[in-house]
PDB file of C-alpha atoms in Angstrom:
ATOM      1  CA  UNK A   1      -0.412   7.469  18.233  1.00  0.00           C
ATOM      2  CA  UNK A   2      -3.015   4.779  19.521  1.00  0.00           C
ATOM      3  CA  UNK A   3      -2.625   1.396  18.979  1.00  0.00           C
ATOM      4  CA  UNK A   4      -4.770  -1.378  19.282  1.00  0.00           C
ATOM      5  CA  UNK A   5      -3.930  -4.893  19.446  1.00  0.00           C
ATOM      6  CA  UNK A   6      -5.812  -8.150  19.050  1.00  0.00           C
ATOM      7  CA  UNK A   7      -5.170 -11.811  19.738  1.00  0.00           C
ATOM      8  CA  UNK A   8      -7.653 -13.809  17.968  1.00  0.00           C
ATOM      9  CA  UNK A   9      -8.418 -17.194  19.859  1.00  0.00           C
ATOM     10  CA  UNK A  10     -11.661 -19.451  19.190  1.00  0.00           C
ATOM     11  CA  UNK A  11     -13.096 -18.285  22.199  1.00  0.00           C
ATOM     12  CA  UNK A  12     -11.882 -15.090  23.207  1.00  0.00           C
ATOM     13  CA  UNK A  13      -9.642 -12.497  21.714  1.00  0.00           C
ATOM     14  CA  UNK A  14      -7.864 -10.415  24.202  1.00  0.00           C
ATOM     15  CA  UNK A  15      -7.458  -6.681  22.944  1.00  0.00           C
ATOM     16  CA  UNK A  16      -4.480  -3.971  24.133  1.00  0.00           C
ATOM     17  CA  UNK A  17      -4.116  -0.501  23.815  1.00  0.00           C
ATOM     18  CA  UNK A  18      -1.267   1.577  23.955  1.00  0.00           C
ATOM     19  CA  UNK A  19      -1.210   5.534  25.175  1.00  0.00           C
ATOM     20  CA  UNK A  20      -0.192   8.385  22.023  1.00  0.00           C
ATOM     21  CA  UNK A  21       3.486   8.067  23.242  1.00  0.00           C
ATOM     22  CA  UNK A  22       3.467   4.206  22.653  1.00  0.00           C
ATOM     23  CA  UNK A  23       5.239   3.563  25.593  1.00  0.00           C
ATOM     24  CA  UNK A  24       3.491   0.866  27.588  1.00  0.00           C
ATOM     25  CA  UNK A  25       0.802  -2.022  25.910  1.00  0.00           C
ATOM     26  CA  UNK A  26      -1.923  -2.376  28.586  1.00  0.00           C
ATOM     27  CA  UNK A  27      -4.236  -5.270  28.732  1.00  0.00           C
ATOM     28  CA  UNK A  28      -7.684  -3.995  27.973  1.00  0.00           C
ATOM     29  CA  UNK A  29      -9.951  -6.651  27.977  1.00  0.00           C
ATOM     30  CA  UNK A  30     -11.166  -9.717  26.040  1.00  0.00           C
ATOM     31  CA  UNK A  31     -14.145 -10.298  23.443  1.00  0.00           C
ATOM     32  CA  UNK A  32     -16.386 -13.367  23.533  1.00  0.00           C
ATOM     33  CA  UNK A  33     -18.192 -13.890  20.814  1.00  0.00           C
ATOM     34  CA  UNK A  34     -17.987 -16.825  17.425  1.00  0.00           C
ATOM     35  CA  UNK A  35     -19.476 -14.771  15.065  1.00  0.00           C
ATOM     36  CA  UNK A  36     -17.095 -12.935  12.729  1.00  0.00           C
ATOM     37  CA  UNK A  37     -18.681 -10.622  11.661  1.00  0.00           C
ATOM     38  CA  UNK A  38     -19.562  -9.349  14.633  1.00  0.00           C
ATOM     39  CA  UNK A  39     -16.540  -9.645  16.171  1.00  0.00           C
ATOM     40  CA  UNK A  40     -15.072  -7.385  13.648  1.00  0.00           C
ATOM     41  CA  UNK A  41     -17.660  -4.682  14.037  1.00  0.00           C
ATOM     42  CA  UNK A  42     -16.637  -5.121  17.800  1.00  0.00           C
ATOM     43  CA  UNK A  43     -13.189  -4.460  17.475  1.00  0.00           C
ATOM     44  CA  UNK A  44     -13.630  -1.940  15.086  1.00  0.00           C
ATOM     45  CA  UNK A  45     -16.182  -0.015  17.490  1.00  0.00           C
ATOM     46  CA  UNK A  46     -13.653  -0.543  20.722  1.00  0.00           C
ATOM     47  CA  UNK A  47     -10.829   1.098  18.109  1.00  0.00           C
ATOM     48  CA  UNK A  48     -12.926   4.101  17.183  1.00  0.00           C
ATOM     49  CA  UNK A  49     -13.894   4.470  20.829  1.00  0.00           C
ATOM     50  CA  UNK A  50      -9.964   4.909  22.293  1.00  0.00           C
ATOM     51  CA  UNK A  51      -9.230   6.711  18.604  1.00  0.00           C
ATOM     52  CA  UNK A  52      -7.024   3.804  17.382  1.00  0.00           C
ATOM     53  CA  UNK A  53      -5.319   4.898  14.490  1.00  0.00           C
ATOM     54  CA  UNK A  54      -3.797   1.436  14.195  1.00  0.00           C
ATOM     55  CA  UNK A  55      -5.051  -2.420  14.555  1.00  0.00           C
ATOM     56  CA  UNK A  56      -2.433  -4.624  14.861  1.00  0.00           C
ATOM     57  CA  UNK A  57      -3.670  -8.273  14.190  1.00  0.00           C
ATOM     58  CA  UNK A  58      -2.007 -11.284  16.178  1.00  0.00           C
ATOM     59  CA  UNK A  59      -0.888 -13.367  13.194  1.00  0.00           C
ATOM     60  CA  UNK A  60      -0.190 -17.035  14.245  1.00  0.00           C
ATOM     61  CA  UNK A  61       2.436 -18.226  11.343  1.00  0.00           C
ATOM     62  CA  UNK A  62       3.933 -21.913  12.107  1.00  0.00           C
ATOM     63  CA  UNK A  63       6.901 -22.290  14.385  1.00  0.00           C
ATOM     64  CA  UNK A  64       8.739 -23.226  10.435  1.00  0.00           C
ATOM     65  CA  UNK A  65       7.060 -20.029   8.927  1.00  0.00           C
ATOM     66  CA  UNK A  66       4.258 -21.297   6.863  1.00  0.00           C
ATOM     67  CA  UNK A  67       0.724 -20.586   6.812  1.00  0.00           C
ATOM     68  CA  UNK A  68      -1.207 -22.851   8.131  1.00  0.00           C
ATOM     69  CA  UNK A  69      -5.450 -22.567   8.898  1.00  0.00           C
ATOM     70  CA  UNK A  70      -5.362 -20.437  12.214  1.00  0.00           C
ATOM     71  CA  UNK A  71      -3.099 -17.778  10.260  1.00  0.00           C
ATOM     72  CA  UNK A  72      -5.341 -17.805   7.101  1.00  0.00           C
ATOM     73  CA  UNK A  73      -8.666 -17.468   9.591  1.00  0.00           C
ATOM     74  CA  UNK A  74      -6.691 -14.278  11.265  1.00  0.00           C
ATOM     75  CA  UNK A  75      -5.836 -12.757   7.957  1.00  0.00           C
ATOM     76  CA  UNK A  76      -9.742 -13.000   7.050  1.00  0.00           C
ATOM     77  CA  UNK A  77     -11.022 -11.489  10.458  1.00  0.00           C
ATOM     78  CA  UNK A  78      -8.747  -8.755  10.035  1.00  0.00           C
ATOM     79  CA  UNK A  79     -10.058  -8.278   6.041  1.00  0.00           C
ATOM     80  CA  UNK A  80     -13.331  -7.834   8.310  1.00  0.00           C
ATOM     81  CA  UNK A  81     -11.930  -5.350  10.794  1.00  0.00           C
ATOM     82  CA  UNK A  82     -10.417  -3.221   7.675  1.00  0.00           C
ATOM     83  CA  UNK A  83     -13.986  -2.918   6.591  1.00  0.00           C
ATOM     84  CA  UNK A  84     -15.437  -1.206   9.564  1.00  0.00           C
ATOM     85  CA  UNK A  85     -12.731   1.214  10.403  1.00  0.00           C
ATOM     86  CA  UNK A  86     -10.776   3.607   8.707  1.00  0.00           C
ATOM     87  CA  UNK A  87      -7.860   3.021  10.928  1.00  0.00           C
ATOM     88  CA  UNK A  88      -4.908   0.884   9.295  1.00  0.00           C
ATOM     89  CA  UNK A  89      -4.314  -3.366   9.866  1.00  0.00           C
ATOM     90  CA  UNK A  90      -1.496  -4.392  10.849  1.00  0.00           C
ATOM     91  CA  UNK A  91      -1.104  -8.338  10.770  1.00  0.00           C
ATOM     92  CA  UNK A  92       1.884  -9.157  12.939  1.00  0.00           C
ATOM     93  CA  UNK A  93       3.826 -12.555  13.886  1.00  0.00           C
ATOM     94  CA  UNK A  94       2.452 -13.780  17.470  1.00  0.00           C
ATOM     95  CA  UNK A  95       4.864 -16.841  17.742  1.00  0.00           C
ATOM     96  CA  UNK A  96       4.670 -18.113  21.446  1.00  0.00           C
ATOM     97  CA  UNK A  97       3.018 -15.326  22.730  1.00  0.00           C
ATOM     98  CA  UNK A  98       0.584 -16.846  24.431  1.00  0.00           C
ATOM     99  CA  UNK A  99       2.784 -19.290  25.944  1.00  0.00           C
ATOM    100  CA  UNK A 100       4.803 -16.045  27.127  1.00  0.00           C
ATOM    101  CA  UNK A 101       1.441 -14.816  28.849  1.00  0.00           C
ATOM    102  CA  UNK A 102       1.067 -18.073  30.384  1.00  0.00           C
ATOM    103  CA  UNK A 103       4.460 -17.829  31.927  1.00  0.00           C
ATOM    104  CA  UNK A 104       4.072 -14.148  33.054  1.00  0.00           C
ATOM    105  CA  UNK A 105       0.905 -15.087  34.767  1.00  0.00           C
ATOM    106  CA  UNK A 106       2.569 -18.537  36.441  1.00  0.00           C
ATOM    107  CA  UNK A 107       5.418 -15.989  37.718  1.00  0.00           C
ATOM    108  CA  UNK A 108       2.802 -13.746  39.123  1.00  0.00           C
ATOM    109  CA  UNK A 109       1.261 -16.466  40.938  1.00  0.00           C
ATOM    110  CA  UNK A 110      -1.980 -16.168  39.310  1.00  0.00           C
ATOM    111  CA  UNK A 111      -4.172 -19.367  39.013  1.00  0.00           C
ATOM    112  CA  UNK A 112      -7.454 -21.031  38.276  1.00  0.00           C
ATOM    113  CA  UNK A 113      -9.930 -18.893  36.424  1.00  0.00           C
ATOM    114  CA  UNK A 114      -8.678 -15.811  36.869  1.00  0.00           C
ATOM    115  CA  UNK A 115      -5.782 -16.599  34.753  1.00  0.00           C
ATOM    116  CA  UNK A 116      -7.938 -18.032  31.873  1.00  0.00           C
ATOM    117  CA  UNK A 117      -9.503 -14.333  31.994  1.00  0.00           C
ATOM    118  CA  UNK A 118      -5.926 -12.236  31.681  1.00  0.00           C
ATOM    119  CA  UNK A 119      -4.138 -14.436  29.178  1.00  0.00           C
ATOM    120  CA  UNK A 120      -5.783 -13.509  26.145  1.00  0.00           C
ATOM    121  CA  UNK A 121      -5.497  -9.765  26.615  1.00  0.00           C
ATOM    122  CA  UNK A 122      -2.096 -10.172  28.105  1.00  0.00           C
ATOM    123  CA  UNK A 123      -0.938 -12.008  24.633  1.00  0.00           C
ATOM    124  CA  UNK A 124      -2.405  -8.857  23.306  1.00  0.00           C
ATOM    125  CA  UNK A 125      -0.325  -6.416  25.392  1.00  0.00           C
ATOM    126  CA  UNK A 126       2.673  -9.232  24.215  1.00  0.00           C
ATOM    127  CA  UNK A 127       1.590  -8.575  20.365  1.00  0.00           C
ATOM    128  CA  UNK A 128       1.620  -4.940  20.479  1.00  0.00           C
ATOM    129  CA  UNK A 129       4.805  -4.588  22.858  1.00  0.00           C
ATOM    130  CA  UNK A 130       6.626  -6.671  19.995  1.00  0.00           C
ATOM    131  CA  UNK A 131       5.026  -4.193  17.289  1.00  0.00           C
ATOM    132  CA  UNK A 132       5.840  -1.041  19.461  1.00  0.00           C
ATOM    133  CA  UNK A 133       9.611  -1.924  19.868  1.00  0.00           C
ATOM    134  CA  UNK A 134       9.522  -2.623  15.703  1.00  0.00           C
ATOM    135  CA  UNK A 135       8.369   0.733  15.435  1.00  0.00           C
ATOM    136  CA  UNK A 136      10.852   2.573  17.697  1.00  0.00           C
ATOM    137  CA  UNK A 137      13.519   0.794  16.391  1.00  0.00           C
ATOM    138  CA  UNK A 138      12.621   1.607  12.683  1.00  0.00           C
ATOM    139  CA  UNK A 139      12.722   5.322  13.521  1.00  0.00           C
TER     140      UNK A 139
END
């Protein structure tokens, strides 16, 4: 099945897809834009485009496991996303992922503005590698 993931940052969110055999999270891109709303309809749109049957929601819980305001702003965007498509939303725990993109890109010698272009859609890929290896291993 097709999965889409999202990493919500204030100002991008990076979005991944995976193929129907959910073997490999690719980067696919980032969103720019502050308006909710919109931002939703966007996702939703890119998800219905690539026939995303799931929308898997970066989640940022506290390094301690509590909620805090960037979690509870996620969990509303993705209350927005649910209303545009029919496919399912999937909020799932992004601890340190985008430090882990930041270190992938530092390995690959990437720099300077091109890096601040990947990282959000690589902490997407992150996101929905993490969900993909929940789901093989709950089969």
């Amino acid at each position: 099945m097709v999965i889409m993931s999202v990493d919500l940052g204030l100002a991008r969110t990076g979005i991944a897809f995976c193929d129907k055999s959910e073997m490999l999270a690719t980067p696919a891109g980032n969103i720019e834009e502050s308006n909710d709303n919109v931002l939703a309809k966007k996702i939703a749109s890119m998800a219905e485009e690539r026939g995303a049957e799931i929308i898997v929601v970066g989640y940022p819980v506290n390094m301690n496991g509590t909620i805090g305001p960037r979690a509870e702003k996620c969990r509303e965007i993705a209350g927005k996303i649910g209303k545009y498509t029919k496919a399912e939303i999937v909020l799932w725990d992004e601890r340190s992922t985008t430090v882990s993109a930041y270190a992938a890109l530092k390995d690959g010698n990437v720099r300077g503005r091109k890096k601040k272009g990947i990282v959000d859609s690589l902490a997407a890929a992150i996101i929905l590698e993490s969900y993909i290896n929940y789901r093989r291993n709950m089969q």
